Short mmCIF file of C-alpha atoms in Angstrom, two decimals:
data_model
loop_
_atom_site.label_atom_id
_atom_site.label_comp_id
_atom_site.label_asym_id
_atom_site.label_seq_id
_atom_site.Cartn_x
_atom_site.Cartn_y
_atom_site.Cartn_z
CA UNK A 1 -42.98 18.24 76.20
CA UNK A 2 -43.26 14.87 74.97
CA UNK A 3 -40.73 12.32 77.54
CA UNK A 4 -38.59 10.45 75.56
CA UNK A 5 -40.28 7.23 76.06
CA UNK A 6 -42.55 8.43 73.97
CA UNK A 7 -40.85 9.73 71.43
CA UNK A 8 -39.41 6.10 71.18
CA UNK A 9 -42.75 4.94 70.86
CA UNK A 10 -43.47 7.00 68.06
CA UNK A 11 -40.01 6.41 65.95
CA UNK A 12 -40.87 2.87 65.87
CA UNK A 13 -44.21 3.10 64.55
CA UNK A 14 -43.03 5.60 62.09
CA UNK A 15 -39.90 3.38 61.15
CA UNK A 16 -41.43 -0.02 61.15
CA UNK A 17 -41.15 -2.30 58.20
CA UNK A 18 -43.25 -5.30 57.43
CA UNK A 19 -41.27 -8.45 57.27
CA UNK A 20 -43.08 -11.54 55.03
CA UNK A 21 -42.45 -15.07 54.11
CA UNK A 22 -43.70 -15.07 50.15
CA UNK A 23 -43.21 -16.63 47.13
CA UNK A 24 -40.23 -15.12 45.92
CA UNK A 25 -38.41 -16.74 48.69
CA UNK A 26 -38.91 -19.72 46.73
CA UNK A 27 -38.52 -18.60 43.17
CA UNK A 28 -36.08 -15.53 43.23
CA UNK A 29 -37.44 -12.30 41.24
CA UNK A 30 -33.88 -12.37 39.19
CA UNK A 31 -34.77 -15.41 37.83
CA UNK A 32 -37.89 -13.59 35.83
CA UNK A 33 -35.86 -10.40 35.60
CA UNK A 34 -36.34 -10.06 31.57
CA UNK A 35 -39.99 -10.66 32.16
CA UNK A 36 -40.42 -7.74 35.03
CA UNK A 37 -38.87 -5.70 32.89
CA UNK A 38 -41.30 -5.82 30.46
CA UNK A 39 -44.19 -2.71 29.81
CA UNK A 40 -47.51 -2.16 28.40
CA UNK A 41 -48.63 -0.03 26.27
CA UNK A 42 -51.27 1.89 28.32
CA UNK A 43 -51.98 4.19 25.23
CA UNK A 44 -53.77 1.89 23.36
CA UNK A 45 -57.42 2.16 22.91
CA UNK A 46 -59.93 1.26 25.76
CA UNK A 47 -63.68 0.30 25.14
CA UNK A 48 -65.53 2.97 26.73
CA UNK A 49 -67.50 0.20 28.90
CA UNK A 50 -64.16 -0.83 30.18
CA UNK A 51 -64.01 -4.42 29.15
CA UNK A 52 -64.32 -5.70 25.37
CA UNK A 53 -68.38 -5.57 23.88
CA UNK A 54 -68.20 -9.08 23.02
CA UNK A 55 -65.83 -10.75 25.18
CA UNK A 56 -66.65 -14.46 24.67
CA UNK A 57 -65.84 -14.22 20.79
CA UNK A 58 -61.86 -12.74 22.37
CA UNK A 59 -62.11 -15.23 24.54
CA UNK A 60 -62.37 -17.79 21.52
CA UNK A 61 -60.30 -16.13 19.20
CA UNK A 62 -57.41 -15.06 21.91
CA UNK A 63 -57.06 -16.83 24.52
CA UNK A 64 -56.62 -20.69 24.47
CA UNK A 65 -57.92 -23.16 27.28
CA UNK A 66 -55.94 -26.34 28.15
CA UNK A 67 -58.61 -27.40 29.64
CA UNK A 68 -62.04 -26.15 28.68
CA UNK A 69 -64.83 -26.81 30.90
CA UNK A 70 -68.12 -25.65 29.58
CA UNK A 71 -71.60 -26.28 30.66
CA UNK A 72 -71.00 -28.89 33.49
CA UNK A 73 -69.33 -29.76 36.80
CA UNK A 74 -65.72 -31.12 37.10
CA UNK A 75 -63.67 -31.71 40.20
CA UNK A 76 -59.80 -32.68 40.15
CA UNK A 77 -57.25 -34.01 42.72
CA UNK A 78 -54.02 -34.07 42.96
CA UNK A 79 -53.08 -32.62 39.12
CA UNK A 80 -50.59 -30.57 37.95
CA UNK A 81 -51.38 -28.71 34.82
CA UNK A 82 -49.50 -26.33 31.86
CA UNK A 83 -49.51 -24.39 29.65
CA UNK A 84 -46.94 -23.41 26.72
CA UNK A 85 -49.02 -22.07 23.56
CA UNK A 86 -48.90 -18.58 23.09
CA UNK A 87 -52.22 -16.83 24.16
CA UNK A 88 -53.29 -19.84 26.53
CA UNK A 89 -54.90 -20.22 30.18
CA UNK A 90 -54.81 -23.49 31.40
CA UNK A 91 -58.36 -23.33 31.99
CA UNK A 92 -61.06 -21.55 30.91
CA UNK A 93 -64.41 -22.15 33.05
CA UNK A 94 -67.72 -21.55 32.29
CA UNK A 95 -69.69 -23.56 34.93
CA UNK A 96 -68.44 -25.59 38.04
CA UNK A 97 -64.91 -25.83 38.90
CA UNK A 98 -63.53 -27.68 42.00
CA UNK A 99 -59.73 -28.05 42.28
CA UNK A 100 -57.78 -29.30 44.95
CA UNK A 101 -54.02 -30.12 45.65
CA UNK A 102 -52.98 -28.72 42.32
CA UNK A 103 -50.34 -27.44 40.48
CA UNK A 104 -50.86 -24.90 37.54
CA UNK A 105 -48.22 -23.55 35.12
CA UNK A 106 -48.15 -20.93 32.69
CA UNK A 107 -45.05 -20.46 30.32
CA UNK A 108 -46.66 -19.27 27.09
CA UNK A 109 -46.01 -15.91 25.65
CA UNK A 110 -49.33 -13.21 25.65
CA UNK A 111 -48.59 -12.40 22.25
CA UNK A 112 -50.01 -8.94 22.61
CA UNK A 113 -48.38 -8.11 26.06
CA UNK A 114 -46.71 -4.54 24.39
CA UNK A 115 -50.47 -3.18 23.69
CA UNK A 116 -52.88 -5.52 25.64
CA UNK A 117 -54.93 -4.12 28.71
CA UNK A 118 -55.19 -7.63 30.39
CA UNK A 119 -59.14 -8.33 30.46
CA UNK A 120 -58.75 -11.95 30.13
CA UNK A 121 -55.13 -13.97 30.04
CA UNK A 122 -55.13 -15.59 33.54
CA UNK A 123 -53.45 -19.29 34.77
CA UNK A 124 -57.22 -20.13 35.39
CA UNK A 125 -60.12 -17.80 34.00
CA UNK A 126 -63.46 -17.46 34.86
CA UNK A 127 -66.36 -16.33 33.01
CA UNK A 128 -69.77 -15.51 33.52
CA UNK A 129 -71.17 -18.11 31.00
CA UNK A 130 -74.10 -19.73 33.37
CA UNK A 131 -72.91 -18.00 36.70
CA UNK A 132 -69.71 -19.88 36.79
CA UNK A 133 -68.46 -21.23 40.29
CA UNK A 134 -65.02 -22.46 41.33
CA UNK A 135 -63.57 -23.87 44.65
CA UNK A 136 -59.43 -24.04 44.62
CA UNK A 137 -58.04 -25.29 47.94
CA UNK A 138 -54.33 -25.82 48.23
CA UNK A 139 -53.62 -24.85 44.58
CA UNK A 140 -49.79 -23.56 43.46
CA UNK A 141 -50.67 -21.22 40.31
CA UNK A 142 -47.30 -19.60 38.68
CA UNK A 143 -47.89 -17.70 35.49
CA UNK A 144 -45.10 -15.66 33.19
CA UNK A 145 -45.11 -13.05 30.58
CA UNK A 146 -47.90 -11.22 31.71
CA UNK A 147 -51.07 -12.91 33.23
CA UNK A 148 -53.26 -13.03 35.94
CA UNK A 149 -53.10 -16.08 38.50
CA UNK A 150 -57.28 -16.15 38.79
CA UNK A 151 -59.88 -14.02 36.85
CA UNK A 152 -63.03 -14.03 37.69
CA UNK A 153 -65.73 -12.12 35.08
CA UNK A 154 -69.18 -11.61 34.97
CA UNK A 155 -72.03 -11.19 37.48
CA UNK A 156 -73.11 -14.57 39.35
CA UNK A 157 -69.44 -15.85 38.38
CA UNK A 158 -67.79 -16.67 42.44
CA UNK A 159 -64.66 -18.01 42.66
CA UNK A 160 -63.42 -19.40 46.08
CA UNK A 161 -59.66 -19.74 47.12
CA UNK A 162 -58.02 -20.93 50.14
CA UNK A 163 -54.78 -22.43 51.06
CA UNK A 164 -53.05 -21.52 47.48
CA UNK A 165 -49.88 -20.33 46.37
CA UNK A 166 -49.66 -17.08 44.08
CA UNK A 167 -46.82 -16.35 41.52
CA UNK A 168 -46.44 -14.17 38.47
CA UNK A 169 -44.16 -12.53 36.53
CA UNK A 170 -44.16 -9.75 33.75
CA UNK A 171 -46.48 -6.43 33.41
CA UNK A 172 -50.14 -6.54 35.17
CA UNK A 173 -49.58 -9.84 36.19
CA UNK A 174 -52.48 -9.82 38.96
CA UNK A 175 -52.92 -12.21 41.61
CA UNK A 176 -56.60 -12.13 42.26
CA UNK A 177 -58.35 -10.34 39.46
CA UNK A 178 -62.25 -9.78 39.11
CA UNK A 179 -64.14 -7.32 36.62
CA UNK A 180 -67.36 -7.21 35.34
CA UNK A 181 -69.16 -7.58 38.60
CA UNK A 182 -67.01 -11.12 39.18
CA UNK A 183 -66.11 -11.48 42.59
CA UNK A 184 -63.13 -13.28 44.53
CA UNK A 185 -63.46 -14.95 48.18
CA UNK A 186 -60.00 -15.87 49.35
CA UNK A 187 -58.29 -17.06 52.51
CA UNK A 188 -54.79 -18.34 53.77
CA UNK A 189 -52.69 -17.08 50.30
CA UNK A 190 -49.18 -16.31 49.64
CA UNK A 191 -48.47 -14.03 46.63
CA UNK A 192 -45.80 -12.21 44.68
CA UNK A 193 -45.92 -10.62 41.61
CA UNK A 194 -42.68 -8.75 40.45
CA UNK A 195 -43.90 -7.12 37.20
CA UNK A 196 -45.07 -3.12 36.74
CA UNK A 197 -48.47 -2.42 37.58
CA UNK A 198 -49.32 -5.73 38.97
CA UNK A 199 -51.40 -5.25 41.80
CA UNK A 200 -52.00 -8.67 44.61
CA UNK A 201 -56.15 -8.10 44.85
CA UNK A 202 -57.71 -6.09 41.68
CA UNK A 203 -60.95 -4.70 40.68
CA UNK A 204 -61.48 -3.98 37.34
CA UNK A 205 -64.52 -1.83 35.06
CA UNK A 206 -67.58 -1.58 35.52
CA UNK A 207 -66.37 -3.30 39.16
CA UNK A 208 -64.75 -6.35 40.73
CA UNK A 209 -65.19 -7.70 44.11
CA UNK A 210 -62.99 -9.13 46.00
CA UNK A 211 -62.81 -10.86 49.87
CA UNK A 212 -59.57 -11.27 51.51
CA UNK A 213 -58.06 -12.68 54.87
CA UNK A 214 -55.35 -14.30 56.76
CA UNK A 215 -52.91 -13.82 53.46
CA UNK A 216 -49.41 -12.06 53.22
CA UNK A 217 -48.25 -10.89 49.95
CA UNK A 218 -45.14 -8.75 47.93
CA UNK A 219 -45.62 -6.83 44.65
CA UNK A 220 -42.21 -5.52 43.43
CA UNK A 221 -42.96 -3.83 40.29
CA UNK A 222 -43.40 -0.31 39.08
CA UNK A 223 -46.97 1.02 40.04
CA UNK A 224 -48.12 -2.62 41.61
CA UNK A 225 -50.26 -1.75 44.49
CA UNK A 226 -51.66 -4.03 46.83
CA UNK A 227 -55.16 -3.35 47.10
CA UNK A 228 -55.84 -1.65 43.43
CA UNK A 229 -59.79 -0.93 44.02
CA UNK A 230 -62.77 -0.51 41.15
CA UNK A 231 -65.44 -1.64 42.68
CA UNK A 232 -64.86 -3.28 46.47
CA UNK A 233 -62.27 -4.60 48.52
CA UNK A 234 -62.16 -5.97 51.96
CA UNK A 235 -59.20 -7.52 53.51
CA UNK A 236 -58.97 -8.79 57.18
CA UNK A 237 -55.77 -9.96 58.53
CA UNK A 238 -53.56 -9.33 55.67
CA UNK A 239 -49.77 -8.46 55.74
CA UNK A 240 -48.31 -6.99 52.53
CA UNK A 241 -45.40 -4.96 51.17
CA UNK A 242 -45.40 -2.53 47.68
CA UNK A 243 -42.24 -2.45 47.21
CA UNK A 244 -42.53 0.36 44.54
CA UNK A 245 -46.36 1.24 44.57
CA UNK A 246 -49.13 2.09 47.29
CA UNK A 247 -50.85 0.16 49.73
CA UNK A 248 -54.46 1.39 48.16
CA UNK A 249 -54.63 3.00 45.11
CA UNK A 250 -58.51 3.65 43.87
CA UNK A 251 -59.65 5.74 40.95
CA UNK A 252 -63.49 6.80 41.49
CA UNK A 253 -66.03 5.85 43.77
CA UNK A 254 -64.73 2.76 45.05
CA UNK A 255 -64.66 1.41 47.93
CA UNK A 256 -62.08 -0.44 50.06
CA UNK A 257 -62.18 -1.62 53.40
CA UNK A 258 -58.86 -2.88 55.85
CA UNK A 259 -59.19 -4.43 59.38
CA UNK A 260 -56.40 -5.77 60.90
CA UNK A 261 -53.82 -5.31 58.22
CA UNK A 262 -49.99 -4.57 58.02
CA UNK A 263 -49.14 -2.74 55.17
CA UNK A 264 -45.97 -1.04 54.23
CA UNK A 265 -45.86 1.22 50.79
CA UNK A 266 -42.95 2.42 48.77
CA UNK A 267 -44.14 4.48 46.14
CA UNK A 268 -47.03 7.60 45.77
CA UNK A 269 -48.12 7.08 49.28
CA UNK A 270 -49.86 4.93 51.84
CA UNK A 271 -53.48 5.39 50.87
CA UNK A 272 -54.13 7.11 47.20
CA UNK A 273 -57.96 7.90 46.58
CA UNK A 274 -58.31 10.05 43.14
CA UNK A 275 -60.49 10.13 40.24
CA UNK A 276 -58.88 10.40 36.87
CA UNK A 277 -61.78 11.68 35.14
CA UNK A 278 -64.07 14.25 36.04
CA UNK A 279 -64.15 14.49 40.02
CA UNK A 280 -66.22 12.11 41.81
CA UNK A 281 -67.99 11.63 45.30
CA UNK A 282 -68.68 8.79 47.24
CA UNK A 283 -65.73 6.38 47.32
CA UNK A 284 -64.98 4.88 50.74
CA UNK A 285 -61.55 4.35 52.80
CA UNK A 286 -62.09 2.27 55.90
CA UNK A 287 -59.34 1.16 57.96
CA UNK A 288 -59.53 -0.32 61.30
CA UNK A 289 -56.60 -1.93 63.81
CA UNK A 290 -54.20 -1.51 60.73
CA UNK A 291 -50.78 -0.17 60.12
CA UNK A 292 -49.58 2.02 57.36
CA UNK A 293 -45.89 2.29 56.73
CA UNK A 294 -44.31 4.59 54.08
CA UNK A 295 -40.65 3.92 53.16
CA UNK A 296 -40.25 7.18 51.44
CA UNK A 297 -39.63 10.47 53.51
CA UNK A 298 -41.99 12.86 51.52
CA UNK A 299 -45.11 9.94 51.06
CA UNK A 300 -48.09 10.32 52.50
CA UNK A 301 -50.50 8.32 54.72
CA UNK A 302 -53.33 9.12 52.88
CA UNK A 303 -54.01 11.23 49.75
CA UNK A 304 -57.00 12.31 48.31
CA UNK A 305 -57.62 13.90 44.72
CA UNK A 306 -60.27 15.35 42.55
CA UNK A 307 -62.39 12.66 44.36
CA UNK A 308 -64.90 13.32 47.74
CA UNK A 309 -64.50 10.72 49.81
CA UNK A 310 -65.26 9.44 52.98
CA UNK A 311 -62.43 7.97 55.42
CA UNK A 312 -63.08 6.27 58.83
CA UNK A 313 -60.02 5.25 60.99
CA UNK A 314 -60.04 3.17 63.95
CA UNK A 315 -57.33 2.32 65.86
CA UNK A 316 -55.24 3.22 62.75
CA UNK A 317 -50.93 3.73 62.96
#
């Protein structure tokens, strides 16, 4: 029999809740509440590569860039930037990008936000266009209506964030997004995102990479998971709460790896590994030193569906 020091032990690991210090401290979700409520249309038709065949001319036609940098290096200081047009990042990169000390805004309406599947509207977008390369350190990115706070898209295309300040508002709203084979080093972020299905660190088709550490961050919305994996993710020293989605949700063979991480889940379960099409083997769960709290009484740690997978747990509550 189990001595009830023990069992003590084990109520509070079971019970535990992780506490954070995000954005929404500073810019209440009620304010945006017309915005969270707002939802996709997920029926609408999807290019059977995943992402649109000719996705500079959308990027032309849709999306508008404040600032347009194209084919060269530019470095800012101390800048605060916005946008108000409909359809319109603040800026769209194809080359170098080095920002520092900024503020970015986005206000404008996504125009197609009730049938759109979000490959490109971000704050700050970048695309593959000559390998594209950005640096933000101690940037404050808020976006509404719908939009990513960084995009990164296309293979070659690195984008490097540390120190920064995450916000957004309305449905798949992002807060680091990569597809394409883009990819997404970050370090020392605070996020929230209060719209449905807005996930903190996304991969997208054919996959997205993405790097994360020393960051805390809330999603609030309707099927917003923290870690939503196609492709990689690997997050060391993170401390998040899904308020109404999972911790890890992954659809195919994807892979995801957590070390050191305090997560707390409040919808599906902890850990959901599945493949929505035909059943696939070969995705990856790897979680080391890391907690796993679900809120609800009949979630799961981990679940696994139509998808063979293998799971390694070290150290793992």
């Amino acid at each position: 029999m189990l001595s009830p020091t023990i069992l003590v032990a084990f109520s509070t690991v079971v019970l535990a809740t992780v506490k954070l210090q995000d954005p929404s401290d500073i810019i209440p979700a009620s304010d945006w509440a017309a915005d969270n409520a707002l939802i996709a249309d997920y029926n609408a038709p999807f290019p059977a590569n995943g992402q649109p065949e000719d996705f500079e001319s959308l990027v032309f036609v849709s999306v508008v860039g404040v600032h347009d940098i194209k084919d060269k290096s530019v470095s800012v200081d101390h800048v605060t930037w916005h946008a108000t047009k409909n359809d319109t990042s603040v800026v769209l990169n194809w080359a170098s990008f080095y920002g520092f000390n900024a503020a970015v805004n986005v206000v404008s309406f996504f125009l197609s936000i009730p049938r759109r599947r979000h490959w490109y509207t971000a704050g700050i977008l970048f695309y593959k266009a000559n390998k594209s390369v950005a640096v933000l350190d101690h940037v404050n990115i808020t976006v509404h209506n719908g939009a990513a706070n960084v995009y990164s898209y296309g293979t070659g295309t690195v984008v490097n964030v540390t120190n920064s300040w995450l916000y957004s508002s309305g449905p798949v709203s992002h807060g680091l997004y990569a597809s394409g084979n883009g990819t997404i080093h970050a370090k020392n972020l605070q996020h929230y995102s209060g719209g449905h299905r807005s996930s903190a660190f996304s991969g997208d088709s054919p996959a997205g990479y993405i790097y994360v550490e020393d960051s805390v961050s809330r999603v609030r919305g309707i099927g917003s998971a923290t870690y939503y994996a196609l492709g990689e993710i690997h997050a060391t020293n993170v401390a998040s709460v899904a308020e109404q989605g999972p911790v890890v949700f992954s659809d195919g063979k994807q892979k995801i790896y957590l070390k050191d991480c305090s997560a707390q889940a409040g919808l599906l379960g902890g850990a959901v590994l599945f493949s929505s099409s035909v059943r696939r083997a070969g995705a990856v769960l790897d979680l080391e030193d890391t907690t796993i709290t679900t809120t609800g009484k009949t979630m799961p740690g981990l679940w696994f569906g139509n998808v063979i997978a293998d799971a390694r747990l070290k150290s793992v509550h």
